[in-house]
Amino acid sequence: MTTEVHIQDASGLLIAVNSVAILILSRGKCGLSKCITHYLVAMAVADLLVVFTDVILFTVIPFHFPGTYLNTTPACSLLLVLLSAATDISVWFTVTFTFDRFVAICCQKLKTKYCTEKTVVVVITTVSVLFCLKNILWYFIYEPEYVIDNVPWGYTISPNFYTETAWVAFDSLSIILTPFLPFVLILLLNALTVRHILVASRVRRKLLDHSKSENHTDPEMENRRKSIILLFTISGSFILLWMTNVLYFLYWRINNIDDYAGPHDPAYITEQSGYMLQLLSTCTNTCIYAVTQTKFREQLKNAIKYPFTAIVKLVQ
Protein backbone atom coordinates (compact mmCIF):
# COMPACT_ATOMS: atom_id res chain seq x y z
CA MET A 1 0.00 0.00 0.00
CA THR A 2 1.20 3.51 -0.75
CA THR A 3 1.83 6.18 1.84
CA GLU A 4 -1.20 8.11 0.59
CA VAL A 5 -3.50 5.12 1.24
CA HIS A 6 -2.14 4.65 4.76
CA ILE A 7 -2.63 8.34 5.47
CA GLN A 8 -6.21 8.25 4.17
CA ASP A 9 -7.01 5.24 6.34
CA ALA A 10 -5.70 7.05 9.43
CA SER A 11 -7.26 10.44 8.68
CA GLY A 12 -10.52 9.71 10.50
CA LEU A 13 -8.67 8.53 13.60
CA LEU A 14 -6.39 11.58 13.61
CA ILE A 15 -9.34 13.97 13.35
CA ALA A 16 -11.36 12.12 16.00
CA VAL A 17 -8.49 12.01 18.48
CA ASN A 18 -7.77 15.73 18.25
CA SER A 19 -11.48 16.62 18.35
CA VAL A 20 -11.93 14.60 21.55
CA ALA A 21 -8.90 16.28 23.11
CA ILE A 22 -10.24 19.74 22.28
CA LEU A 23 -13.69 18.98 23.70
CA ILE A 24 -12.38 17.49 26.95
CA LEU A 25 -9.63 20.05 27.60
CA SER A 26 -11.81 23.05 26.76
CA ARG A 27 -14.22 22.09 29.56
CA GLY A 28 -11.43 22.84 32.06
CA LYS A 29 -12.19 19.86 34.30
CA CYS A 30 -8.88 18.01 33.98
CA GLY A 31 -7.26 19.53 37.06
CA LEU A 32 -4.80 21.59 35.00
CA SER A 33 -4.07 25.29 35.37
CA LYS A 34 -5.65 27.69 32.90
CA CYS A 35 -2.25 28.40 31.33
CA ILE A 36 -1.57 24.72 30.62
CA THR A 37 -5.14 24.16 29.43
CA HIS A 38 -4.96 27.06 26.95
CA TYR A 39 -1.69 25.79 25.52
CA LEU A 40 -2.92 22.20 25.22
CA VAL A 41 -6.15 23.27 23.52
CA ALA A 42 -4.20 25.51 21.12
CA MET A 43 -1.83 22.64 20.30
CA ALA A 44 -4.74 20.28 19.65
CA VAL A 45 -6.46 22.83 17.38
CA ALA A 46 -3.23 23.40 15.42
CA ASP A 47 -2.71 19.64 15.06
CA LEU A 48 -6.30 19.26 13.84
CA LEU A 49 -5.68 21.96 11.20
CA VAL A 50 -2.56 20.12 10.02
CA VAL A 51 -4.52 16.90 9.58
CA PHE A 52 -7.43 18.66 7.87
CA THR A 53 -5.29 20.59 5.36
CA ASP A 54 -2.61 17.97 4.71
CA VAL A 55 -4.68 14.79 4.75
CA ILE A 56 -8.21 15.83 3.81
CA LEU A 57 -7.76 18.81 1.48
CA PHE A 58 -4.33 18.01 0.03
CA THR A 59 -4.57 14.20 -0.24
CA VAL A 60 -7.97 12.56 0.23
CA ILE A 61 -10.23 14.88 -1.82
CA PRO A 62 -7.87 15.28 -4.84
CA PHE A 63 -7.22 11.51 -4.79
CA HIS A 64 -10.90 10.47 -4.78
CA PHE A 65 -12.34 13.45 -6.65
CA PRO A 66 -9.89 14.50 -9.37
CA GLY A 67 -10.75 17.52 -11.47
CA THR A 68 -12.36 19.54 -8.67
CA TYR A 69 -11.47 23.13 -7.84
CA LEU A 70 -8.86 21.85 -5.36
CA ASN A 71 -6.81 20.69 -8.35
CA THR A 72 -6.46 24.21 -9.76
CA THR A 73 -3.17 26.02 -9.24
CA PRO A 74 -4.60 28.84 -7.04
CA ALA A 75 -6.28 26.29 -4.76
CA CYS A 76 -3.08 24.22 -4.49
CA SER A 77 -1.12 27.37 -3.67
CA LEU A 78 -3.61 28.37 -1.00
CA LEU A 79 -3.53 24.88 0.52
CA LEU A 80 0.27 25.04 0.66
CA VAL A 81 0.03 28.31 2.59
CA LEU A 82 -2.53 26.85 5.02
CA LEU A 83 -0.56 23.64 5.51
CA SER A 84 2.76 25.42 6.06
CA ALA A 85 1.19 27.86 8.51
CA ALA A 86 -0.61 25.10 10.45
CA THR A 87 2.58 23.03 10.68
CA ASP A 88 4.66 25.98 11.88
CA ILE A 89 2.06 26.98 14.44
CA SER A 90 1.71 23.42 15.73
CA VAL A 91 5.47 23.10 16.20
CA TRP A 92 5.91 26.50 17.82
CA PHE A 93 3.02 25.99 20.22
CA THR A 94 5.07 23.06 21.55
CA VAL A 95 8.02 25.43 21.98
CA THR A 96 5.96 28.09 23.76
CA PHE A 97 4.41 25.48 26.03
CA THR A 98 7.89 24.16 26.90
CA PHE A 99 9.08 27.70 27.65
CA ASP A 100 6.02 28.40 29.81
CA ARG A 101 6.71 25.29 31.90
CA PHE A 102 10.41 26.21 32.11
CA VAL A 103 9.48 29.60 33.56
CA ALA A 104 6.93 28.06 35.93
CA ILE A 105 9.47 25.55 37.31
CA CYS A 106 12.78 27.42 37.14
CA CYS A 107 12.00 31.16 37.29
CA GLN A 108 9.89 31.83 40.35
CA LYS A 109 10.23 35.64 40.14
CA LEU A 110 9.15 35.73 36.49
CA LYS A 111 6.45 33.11 37.00
CA THR A 112 3.89 35.48 38.55
CA LYS A 113 4.14 37.89 35.62
CA TYR A 114 4.59 35.49 32.69
CA CYS A 115 2.53 32.41 33.59
CA THR A 116 -0.83 34.13 33.40
CA GLU A 117 -3.92 33.57 31.28
CA LYS A 118 -3.45 36.97 29.60
CA THR A 119 0.13 36.17 28.59
CA VAL A 120 -0.91 32.81 27.15
CA VAL A 121 -3.54 34.47 24.94
CA VAL A 122 -1.00 37.07 23.74
CA VAL A 123 1.63 34.40 22.97
CA ILE A 124 -0.81 32.12 21.12
CA THR A 125 -2.21 35.03 19.09
CA THR A 126 1.24 36.42 18.25
CA VAL A 127 2.63 33.07 17.13
CA SER A 128 -0.43 32.41 14.97
CA VAL A 129 -0.39 35.82 13.26
CA LEU A 130 3.37 35.86 12.63
CA PHE A 131 3.48 32.43 11.01
CA CYS A 132 0.35 33.07 8.97
CA LEU A 133 1.99 36.20 7.55
CA LYS A 134 5.32 34.46 7.00
CA ASN A 135 3.77 31.59 5.04
CA ILE A 136 1.83 33.80 2.61
CA LEU A 137 4.97 33.82 0.44
CA TRP A 138 4.51 30.11 -0.30
CA TYR A 139 1.50 31.06 -2.44
CA PHE A 140 3.82 32.37 -5.16
CA ILE A 141 6.14 29.37 -5.70
CA TYR A 142 3.76 27.23 -7.78
CA GLU A 143 3.26 27.38 -11.53
CA PRO A 144 0.45 25.57 -13.43
CA GLU A 145 1.19 22.27 -15.13
CA TYR A 146 -1.29 23.08 -17.89
CA VAL A 147 -4.00 25.63 -18.71
CA ILE A 148 -7.49 24.73 -19.98
CA ASP A 149 -9.90 27.52 -20.98
CA ASN A 150 -7.69 30.05 -19.19
CA VAL A 151 -7.92 28.02 -15.96
CA PRO A 152 -4.52 26.92 -14.52
CA TRP A 153 -4.51 23.29 -13.33
CA GLY A 154 -2.03 21.29 -11.31
CA TYR A 155 1.11 22.65 -9.76
CA THR A 156 4.85 22.55 -10.23
CA ILE A 157 7.50 24.49 -8.36
CA SER A 158 8.82 27.50 -10.24
CA PRO A 159 12.48 27.16 -11.38
CA ASN A 160 13.14 30.57 -9.83
CA PHE A 161 12.54 29.05 -6.41
CA TYR A 162 15.85 27.17 -6.68
CA THR A 163 17.93 29.94 -8.25
CA GLU A 164 16.85 33.36 -6.98
CA THR A 165 18.65 34.49 -3.83
CA ALA A 166 15.50 35.76 -2.13
CA TRP A 167 13.69 32.43 -2.54
CA VAL A 168 16.73 30.41 -1.43
CA ALA A 169 17.04 32.62 1.66
CA PHE A 170 13.32 32.26 2.42
CA ASP A 171 13.50 28.47 2.04
CA SER A 172 16.52 28.31 4.35
CA LEU A 173 14.79 30.54 6.92
CA SER A 174 11.68 28.33 6.82
CA ILE A 175 13.77 25.23 7.45
CA ILE A 176 15.58 26.89 10.35
CA LEU A 177 12.32 28.06 11.92
CA THR A 178 10.68 24.64 11.52
CA PRO A 179 11.92 22.30 12.82
CA PHE A 180 15.63 22.97 13.54
CA LEU A 181 15.30 25.95 15.90
CA PRO A 182 12.42 24.32 17.83
CA PHE A 183 14.58 21.19 18.23
CA VAL A 184 17.39 23.23 19.76
CA LEU A 185 15.11 25.31 21.98
CA ILE A 186 13.15 22.34 23.31
CA LEU A 187 16.31 20.36 24.08
CA LEU A 188 17.94 23.39 25.74
CA LEU A 189 14.89 24.30 27.83
CA ASN A 190 14.38 20.71 28.95
CA ALA A 191 18.07 20.40 29.86
CA LEU A 192 17.89 23.57 31.96
CA THR A 193 14.67 22.37 33.58
CA VAL A 194 16.21 18.99 34.47
CA ARG A 195 19.28 20.71 35.90
CA HIS A 196 17.14 22.98 38.04
CA ILE A 197 15.01 20.08 39.26
CA LEU A 198 18.06 18.00 40.20
CA VAL A 199 19.60 20.87 42.15
CA ALA A 200 16.32 21.69 43.91
CA SER A 201 15.69 18.02 44.71
CA ARG A 202 19.17 17.65 46.19
CA VAL A 203 18.66 20.69 48.43
CA ARG A 204 15.22 19.60 49.60
CA ARG A 205 16.46 16.06 50.23
CA LYS A 206 19.17 17.39 52.53
CA LEU A 207 16.60 19.47 54.39
CA LEU A 208 14.40 16.41 54.83
CA ASP A 209 17.36 14.32 56.02
CA HIS A 210 18.07 16.90 58.71
CA SER A 211 14.42 17.04 59.70
CA LYS A 212 13.34 15.13 62.76
CA SER A 213 9.98 14.35 61.23
CA GLU A 214 9.36 10.69 60.61
CA ASN A 215 7.27 11.47 57.55
CA HIS A 216 9.68 12.24 54.73
CA THR A 217 7.07 12.69 52.03
CA ASP A 218 7.42 15.95 50.12
CA PRO A 219 4.10 17.13 48.60
CA GLU A 220 5.75 19.99 46.71
CA MET A 221 8.24 17.72 44.95
CA GLU A 222 5.46 15.24 44.20
CA ASN A 223 3.37 17.95 42.53
CA ARG A 224 6.39 19.17 40.62
CA ARG A 225 7.12 15.63 39.46
CA LYS A 226 3.60 15.26 38.02
CA SER A 227 3.93 18.63 36.28
CA ILE A 228 7.19 17.82 34.54
CA ILE A 229 6.00 14.39 33.39
CA LEU A 230 3.50 16.14 31.11
CA LEU A 231 6.16 18.54 29.84
CA PHE A 232 8.78 15.90 29.09
CA THR A 233 6.41 13.46 27.43
CA ILE A 234 4.99 16.11 25.07
CA SER A 235 8.35 17.62 24.10
CA GLY A 236 10.01 14.19 24.03
CA SER A 237 7.41 12.75 21.65
CA PHE A 238 7.86 15.79 19.40
CA ILE A 239 11.62 15.21 19.23
CA LEU A 240 11.29 11.48 18.54
CA LEU A 241 8.57 11.73 15.89
CA TRP A 242 10.26 14.57 13.99
CA MET A 243 13.76 13.06 14.26
CA THR A 244 13.48 10.88 11.14
CA ASN A 245 12.26 13.81 9.07
CA VAL A 246 15.07 16.08 10.27
CA LEU A 247 17.82 13.50 9.78
CA TYR A 248 16.56 12.62 6.31
CA PHE A 249 16.44 16.28 5.35
CA LEU A 250 20.10 16.69 6.37
CA TYR A 251 21.01 13.55 4.40
CA TRP A 252 19.03 14.81 1.40
CA ARG A 253 20.73 18.20 1.43
CA ILE A 254 24.26 16.83 1.97
CA ASN A 255 23.97 14.20 -0.78
CA ASN A 256 21.90 16.44 -3.09
CA ILE A 257 19.33 13.75 -3.92
CA ASP A 258 17.26 14.68 -6.97
CA ASP A 259 15.27 11.51 -7.64
CA TYR A 260 14.59 7.99 -6.39
CA ALA A 261 15.26 4.63 -8.01
CA GLY A 262 11.71 3.54 -7.18
CA PRO A 263 9.29 2.87 -4.32
CA HIS A 264 11.76 0.39 -2.80
CA ASP A 265 14.58 2.92 -2.70
CA PRO A 266 15.75 3.21 0.98
CA ALA A 267 15.87 7.01 0.63
CA TYR A 268 12.25 7.10 -0.56
CA ILE A 269 11.12 4.75 2.22
CA THR A 270 12.91 6.89 4.82
CA GLU A 271 11.36 10.08 3.46
CA GLN A 272 7.83 8.65 3.53
CA SER A 273 8.37 7.15 6.99
CA GLY A 274 9.49 10.52 8.29
CA TYR A 275 6.43 12.14 6.76
CA MET A 276 4.07 9.61 8.37
CA LEU A 277 5.77 9.97 11.77
CA GLN A 278 5.44 13.74 11.47
CA LEU A 279 1.69 13.36 10.89
CA LEU A 280 1.50 10.87 13.76
CA SER A 281 2.85 13.59 16.06
CA THR A 282 -0.45 15.44 15.56
CA CYS A 283 -2.36 12.89 17.64
CA THR A 284 0.17 11.66 20.24
CA ASN A 285 -0.57 14.47 22.70
CA THR A 286 -4.05 13.08 23.36
CA CYS A 287 -2.53 9.68 24.17
CA ILE A 288 -0.06 11.42 26.47
CA TYR A 289 -2.88 13.17 28.35
CA ALA A 290 -4.70 9.86 28.74
CA VAL A 291 -1.59 8.13 30.14
CA THR A 292 -0.29 10.89 32.42
CA GLN A 293 -3.43 12.74 33.57
CA THR A 294 -5.89 10.90 35.81
CA LYS A 295 -8.66 13.47 35.48
CA PHE A 296 -8.33 13.51 31.69
CA ARG A 297 -8.89 9.74 31.71
CA GLU A 298 -11.96 10.23 33.87
CA GLN A 299 -13.37 12.84 31.50
CA LEU A 300 -12.62 10.58 28.53
CA LYS A 301 -14.45 7.68 30.17
CA ASN A 302 -17.42 9.93 30.88
CA ALA A 303 -17.46 11.10 27.26
CA ILE A 304 -17.47 7.50 26.03
CA LYS A 305 -20.22 6.50 28.44
CA TYR A 306 -22.39 9.56 27.78
CA PRO A 307 -24.20 8.30 24.59
CA PHE A 308 -25.06 5.00 26.29
CA THR A 309 -26.29 6.65 29.50
CA ALA A 310 -28.34 9.11 27.47
CA ILE A 311 -30.00 6.26 25.56
CA VAL A 312 -30.76 4.42 28.82
CA LYS A 313 -32.38 7.55 30.27
CA LEU A 314 -34.52 8.01 27.17
CA VAL A 315 -35.63 4.37 27.26
CA GLN A 316 -36.52 4.61 30.94
Coordinates of C-alpha atoms in Angstrom, one line a residue:
M1 CA 0.0 0.0 0.0
T2 CA 1.2 3.5 -0.8
T3 CA 1.8 6.2 1.8
E4 CA -1.2 8.1 0.6
V5 CA -3.5 5.1 1.2
H6 CA -2.1 4.6 4.8
I7 CA -2.6 8.3 5.5
Q8 CA -6.2 8.2 4.2
D9 CA -7.0 5.2 6.3
A10 CA -5.7 7.0 9.4
S11 CA -7.3 10.4 8.7
G12 CA -10.5 9.7 10.5
L13 CA -8.7 8.5 13.6
L14 CA -6.4 11.6 13.6
I15 CA -9.3 14.0 13.4
A16 CA -11.4 12.1 16.0
V17 CA -8.5 12.0 18.5
N18 CA -7.8 15.7 18.3
S19 CA -11.5 16.6 18.4
V20 CA -11.9 14.6 21.5
A21 CA -8.9 16.3 23.1
I22 CA -10.2 19.7 22.3
L23 CA -13.7 19.0 23.7
I24 CA -12.4 17.5 26.9
L25 CA -9.6 20.0 27.6
S26 CA -11.8 23.1 26.8
R27 CA -14.2 22.1 29.6
G28 CA -11.4 22.8 32.1
K29 CA -12.2 19.9 34.3
C30 CA -8.9 18.0 34.0
G31 CA -7.3 19.5 37.1
L32 CA -4.8 21.6 35.0
S33 CA -4.1 25.3 35.4
K34 CA -5.7 27.7 32.9
C35 CA -2.2 28.4 31.3
I36 CA -1.6 24.7 30.6
T37 CA -5.1 24.2 29.4
H38 CA -5.0 27.1 27.0
Y39 CA -1.7 25.8 25.5
L40 CA -2.9 22.2 25.2
V41 CA -6.2 23.3 23.5
A42 CA -4.2 25.5 21.1
M43 CA -1.8 22.6 20.3
A44 CA -4.7 20.3 19.7
V45 CA -6.5 22.8 17.4
A46 CA -3.2 23.4 15.4
D47 CA -2.7 19.6 15.1
L48 CA -6.3 19.3 13.8
L49 CA -5.7 22.0 11.2
V50 CA -2.6 20.1 10.0
V51 CA -4.5 16.9 9.6
F52 CA -7.4 18.7 7.9
T53 CA -5.3 20.6 5.4
D54 CA -2.6 18.0 4.7
V55 CA -4.7 14.8 4.8
I56 CA -8.2 15.8 3.8
L57 CA -7.8 18.8 1.5
F58 CA -4.3 18.0 0.0
T59 CA -4.6 14.2 -0.2
V60 CA -8.0 12.6 0.2
I61 CA -10.2 14.9 -1.8
P62 CA -7.9 15.3 -4.8
F63 CA -7.2 11.5 -4.8
H64 CA -10.9 10.5 -4.8
F65 CA -12.3 13.5 -6.7
P66 CA -9.9 14.5 -9.4
G67 CA -10.8 17.5 -11.5
T68 CA -12.4 19.5 -8.7
Y69 CA -11.5 23.1 -7.8
L70 CA -8.9 21.9 -5.4
N71 CA -6.8 20.7 -8.3
T72 CA -6.5 24.2 -9.8
T73 CA -3.2 26.0 -9.2
P74 CA -4.6 28.8 -7.0
A75 CA -6.3 26.3 -4.8
C76 CA -3.1 24.2 -4.5
S77 CA -1.1 27.4 -3.7
L78 CA -3.6 28.4 -1.0
L79 CA -3.5 24.9 0.5
L80 CA 0.3 25.0 0.7
V81 CA 0.0 28.3 2.6
L82 CA -2.5 26.9 5.0
L83 CA -0.6 23.6 5.5
S84 CA 2.8 25.4 6.1
A85 CA 1.2 27.9 8.5
A86 CA -0.6 25.1 10.5
T87 CA 2.6 23.0 10.7
D88 CA 4.7 26.0 11.9
I89 CA 2.1 27.0 14.4
S90 CA 1.7 23.4 15.7
V91 CA 5.5 23.1 16.2
W92 CA 5.9 26.5 17.8
F93 CA 3.0 26.0 20.2
T94 CA 5.1 23.1 21.5
V95 CA 8.0 25.4 22.0
T96 CA 6.0 28.1 23.8
F97 CA 4.4 25.5 26.0
T98 CA 7.9 24.2 26.9
F99 CA 9.1 27.7 27.7
D100 CA 6.0 28.4 29.8
R101 CA 6.7 25.3 31.9
F102 CA 10.4 26.2 32.1
V103 CA 9.5 29.6 33.6
A104 CA 6.9 28.1 35.9
I105 CA 9.5 25.6 37.3
C106 CA 12.8 27.4 37.1
C107 CA 12.0 31.2 37.3
Q108 CA 9.9 31.8 40.3
K109 CA 10.2 35.6 40.1
L110 CA 9.1 35.7 36.5
K111 CA 6.4 33.1 37.0
T112 CA 3.9 35.5 38.6
K113 CA 4.1 37.9 35.6
Y114 CA 4.6 35.5 32.7
C115 CA 2.5 32.4 33.6
T116 CA -0.8 34.1 33.4
E117 CA -3.9 33.6 31.3
K118 CA -3.5 37.0 29.6
T119 CA 0.1 36.2 28.6
V120 CA -0.9 32.8 27.1
V121 CA -3.5 34.5 24.9
V122 CA -1.0 37.1 23.7
V123 CA 1.6 34.4 23.0
I124 CA -0.8 32.1 21.1
T125 CA -2.2 35.0 19.1
T126 CA 1.2 36.4 18.2
V127 CA 2.6 33.1 17.1
S128 CA -0.4 32.4 15.0
V129 CA -0.4 35.8 13.3
L130 CA 3.4 35.9 12.6
F131 CA 3.5 32.4 11.0
C132 CA 0.4 33.1 9.0
L133 CA 2.0 36.2 7.6
K134 CA 5.3 34.5 7.0
N135 CA 3.8 31.6 5.0
I136 CA 1.8 33.8 2.6
L137 CA 5.0 33.8 0.4
W138 CA 4.5 30.1 -0.3
Y139 CA 1.5 31.1 -2.4
F140 CA 3.8 32.4 -5.2
I141 CA 6.1 29.4 -5.7
Y142 CA 3.8 27.2 -7.8
E143 CA 3.3 27.4 -11.5
P144 CA 0.4 25.6 -13.4
E145 CA 1.2 22.3 -15.1
Y146 CA -1.3 23.1 -17.9
V147 CA -4.0 25.6 -18.7
I148 CA -7.5 24.7 -20.0
D149 CA -9.9 27.5 -21.0
N150 CA -7.7 30.0 -19.2
V151 CA -7.9 28.0 -16.0
P152 CA -4.5 26.9 -14.5
W153 CA -4.5 23.3 -13.3
G154 CA -2.0 21.3 -11.3
Y155 CA 1.1 22.7 -9.8
T156 CA 4.9 22.6 -10.2
I157 CA 7.5 24.5 -8.4
S158 CA 8.8 27.5 -10.2
P159 CA 12.5 27.2 -11.4
N160 CA 13.1 30.6 -9.8
F161 CA 12.5 29.0 -6.4
Y162 CA 15.9 27.2 -6.7
T163 CA 17.9 29.9 -8.3
E164 CA 16.8 33.4 -7.0
T165 CA 18.7 34.5 -3.8
A166 CA 15.5 35.8 -2.1
W167 CA 13.7 32.4 -2.5
V168 CA 16.7 30.4 -1.4
A169 CA 17.0 32.6 1.7
F170 CA 13.3 32.3 2.4
D171 CA 13.5 28.5 2.0
S172 CA 16.5 28.3 4.3
L173 CA 14.8 30.5 6.9
S174 CA 11.7 28.3 6.8
I175 CA 13.8 25.2 7.4
I176 CA 15.6 26.9 10.4
L177 CA 12.3 28.1 11.9
T178 CA 10.7 24.6 11.5
P179 CA 11.9 22.3 12.8
F180 CA 15.6 23.0 13.5
L181 CA 15.3 26.0 15.9
P182 CA 12.4 24.3 17.8
F183 CA 14.6 21.2 18.2
V184 CA 17.4 23.2 19.8
L185 CA 15.1 25.3 22.0
I186 CA 13.2 22.3 23.3
L187 CA 16.3 20.4 24.1
L188 CA 17.9 23.4 25.7
L189 CA 14.9 24.3 27.8
N190 CA 14.4 20.7 29.0
A191 CA 18.1 20.4 29.9
L192 CA 17.9 23.6 32.0
T193 CA 14.7 22.4 33.6
V194 CA 16.2 19.0 34.5
R195 CA 19.3 20.7 35.9
H196 CA 17.1 23.0 38.0
I197 CA 15.0 20.1 39.3
L198 CA 18.1 18.0 40.2
V199 CA 19.6 20.9 42.1
A200 CA 16.3 21.7 43.9
S201 CA 15.7 18.0 44.7
R202 CA 19.2 17.6 46.2
V203 CA 18.7 20.7 48.4
R204 CA 15.2 19.6 49.6
R205 CA 16.5 16.1 50.2
K206 CA 19.2 17.4 52.5
L207 CA 16.6 19.5 54.4
L208 CA 14.4 16.4 54.8
D209 CA 17.4 14.3 56.0
H210 CA 18.1 16.9 58.7
S211 CA 14.4 17.0 59.7
K212 CA 13.3 15.1 62.8
S213 CA 10.0 14.3 61.2
E214 CA 9.4 10.7 60.6
N215 CA 7.3 11.5 57.6
H216 CA 9.7 12.2 54.7
T217 CA 7.1 12.7 52.0
D218 CA 7.4 16.0 50.1
P219 CA 4.1 17.1 48.6
E220 CA 5.8 20.0 46.7
M221 CA 8.2 17.7 44.9
E222 CA 5.5 15.2 44.2
N223 CA 3.4 17.9 42.5
R224 CA 6.4 19.2 40.6
R225 CA 7.1 15.6 39.5
K226 CA 3.6 15.3 38.0
S227 CA 3.9 18.6 36.3
I228 CA 7.2 17.8 34.5
I229 CA 6.0 14.4 33.4
L230 CA 3.5 16.1 31.1
L231 CA 6.2 18.5 29.8
F232 CA 8.8 15.9 29.1
T233 CA 6.4 13.5 27.4
I234 CA 5.0 16.1 25.1
S235 CA 8.3 17.6 24.1
G236 CA 10.0 14.2 24.0
S237 CA 7.4 12.8 21.6
F238 CA 7.9 15.8 19.4
I239 CA 11.6 15.2 19.2
L240 CA 11.3 11.5 18.5
L241 CA 8.6 11.7 15.9
W242 CA 10.3 14.6 14.0
M243 CA 13.8 13.1 14.3
T244 CA 13.5 10.9 11.1
N245 CA 12.3 13.8 9.1
V246 CA 15.1 16.1 10.3
L247 CA 17.8 13.5 9.8
Y248 CA 16.6 12.6 6.3
F249 CA 16.4 16.3 5.4
L250 CA 20.1 16.7 6.4
Y251 CA 21.0 13.5 4.4
W252 CA 19.0 14.8 1.4
R253 CA 20.7 18.2 1.4
I254 CA 24.3 16.8 2.0
N255 CA 24.0 14.2 -0.8
N256 CA 21.9 16.4 -3.1
I257 CA 19.3 13.8 -3.9
D258 CA 17.3 14.7 -7.0
D259 CA 15.3 11.5 -7.6
Y260 CA 14.6 8.0 -6.4
A261 CA 15.3 4.6 -8.0
G262 CA 11.7 3.5 -7.2
P263 CA 9.3 2.9 -4.3
H264 CA 11.8 0.4 -2.8
D265 CA 14.6 2.9 -2.7
P266 CA 15.8 3.2 1.0
A267 CA 15.9 7.0 0.6
Y268 CA 12.3 7.1 -0.6
I269 CA 11.1 4.8 2.2
T270 CA 12.9 6.9 4.8
E271 CA 11.4 10.1 3.5
Q272 CA 7.8 8.7 3.5
S273 CA 8.4 7.1 7.0
G274 CA 9.5 10.5 8.3
Y275 CA 6.4 12.1 6.8
M276 CA 4.1 9.6 8.4
L277 CA 5.8 10.0 11.8
Q278 CA 5.4 13.7 11.5
L279 CA 1.7 13.4 10.9
L280 CA 1.5 10.9 13.8
S281 CA 2.8 13.6 16.1
T282 CA -0.4 15.4 15.6
C283 CA -2.4 12.9 17.6
T284 CA 0.2 11.7 20.2
N285 CA -0.6 14.5 22.7
T286 CA -4.0 13.1 23.4
C287 CA -2.5 9.7 24.2
I288 CA -0.1 11.4 26.5
Y289 CA -2.9 13.2 28.3
A290 CA -4.7 9.9 28.7
V291 CA -1.6 8.1 30.1
T292 CA -0.3 10.9 32.4
Q293 CA -3.4 12.7 33.6
T294 CA -5.9 10.9 35.8
K295 CA -8.7 13.5 35.5
F296 CA -8.3 13.5 31.7
R297 CA -8.9 9.7 31.7
E298 CA -12.0 10.2 33.9
Q299 CA -13.4 12.8 31.5
L300 CA -12.6 10.6 28.5
K301 CA -14.5 7.7 30.2
N302 CA -17.4 9.9 30.9
A303 CA -17.5 11.1 27.3
I304 CA -17.5 7.5 26.0
K305 CA -20.2 6.5 28.4
Y306 CA -22.4 9.6 27.8
P307 CA -24.2 8.3 24.6
F308 CA -25.1 5.0 26.3
T309 CA -26.3 6.7 29.5
A310 CA -28.3 9.1 27.5
I311 CA -30.0 6.3 25.6
V312 CA -30.8 4.4 28.8
K313 CA -32.4 7.6 30.3
L314 CA -34.5 8.0 27.2
V315 CA -35.6 4.4 27.3
Q316 CA -36.5 4.6 30.9

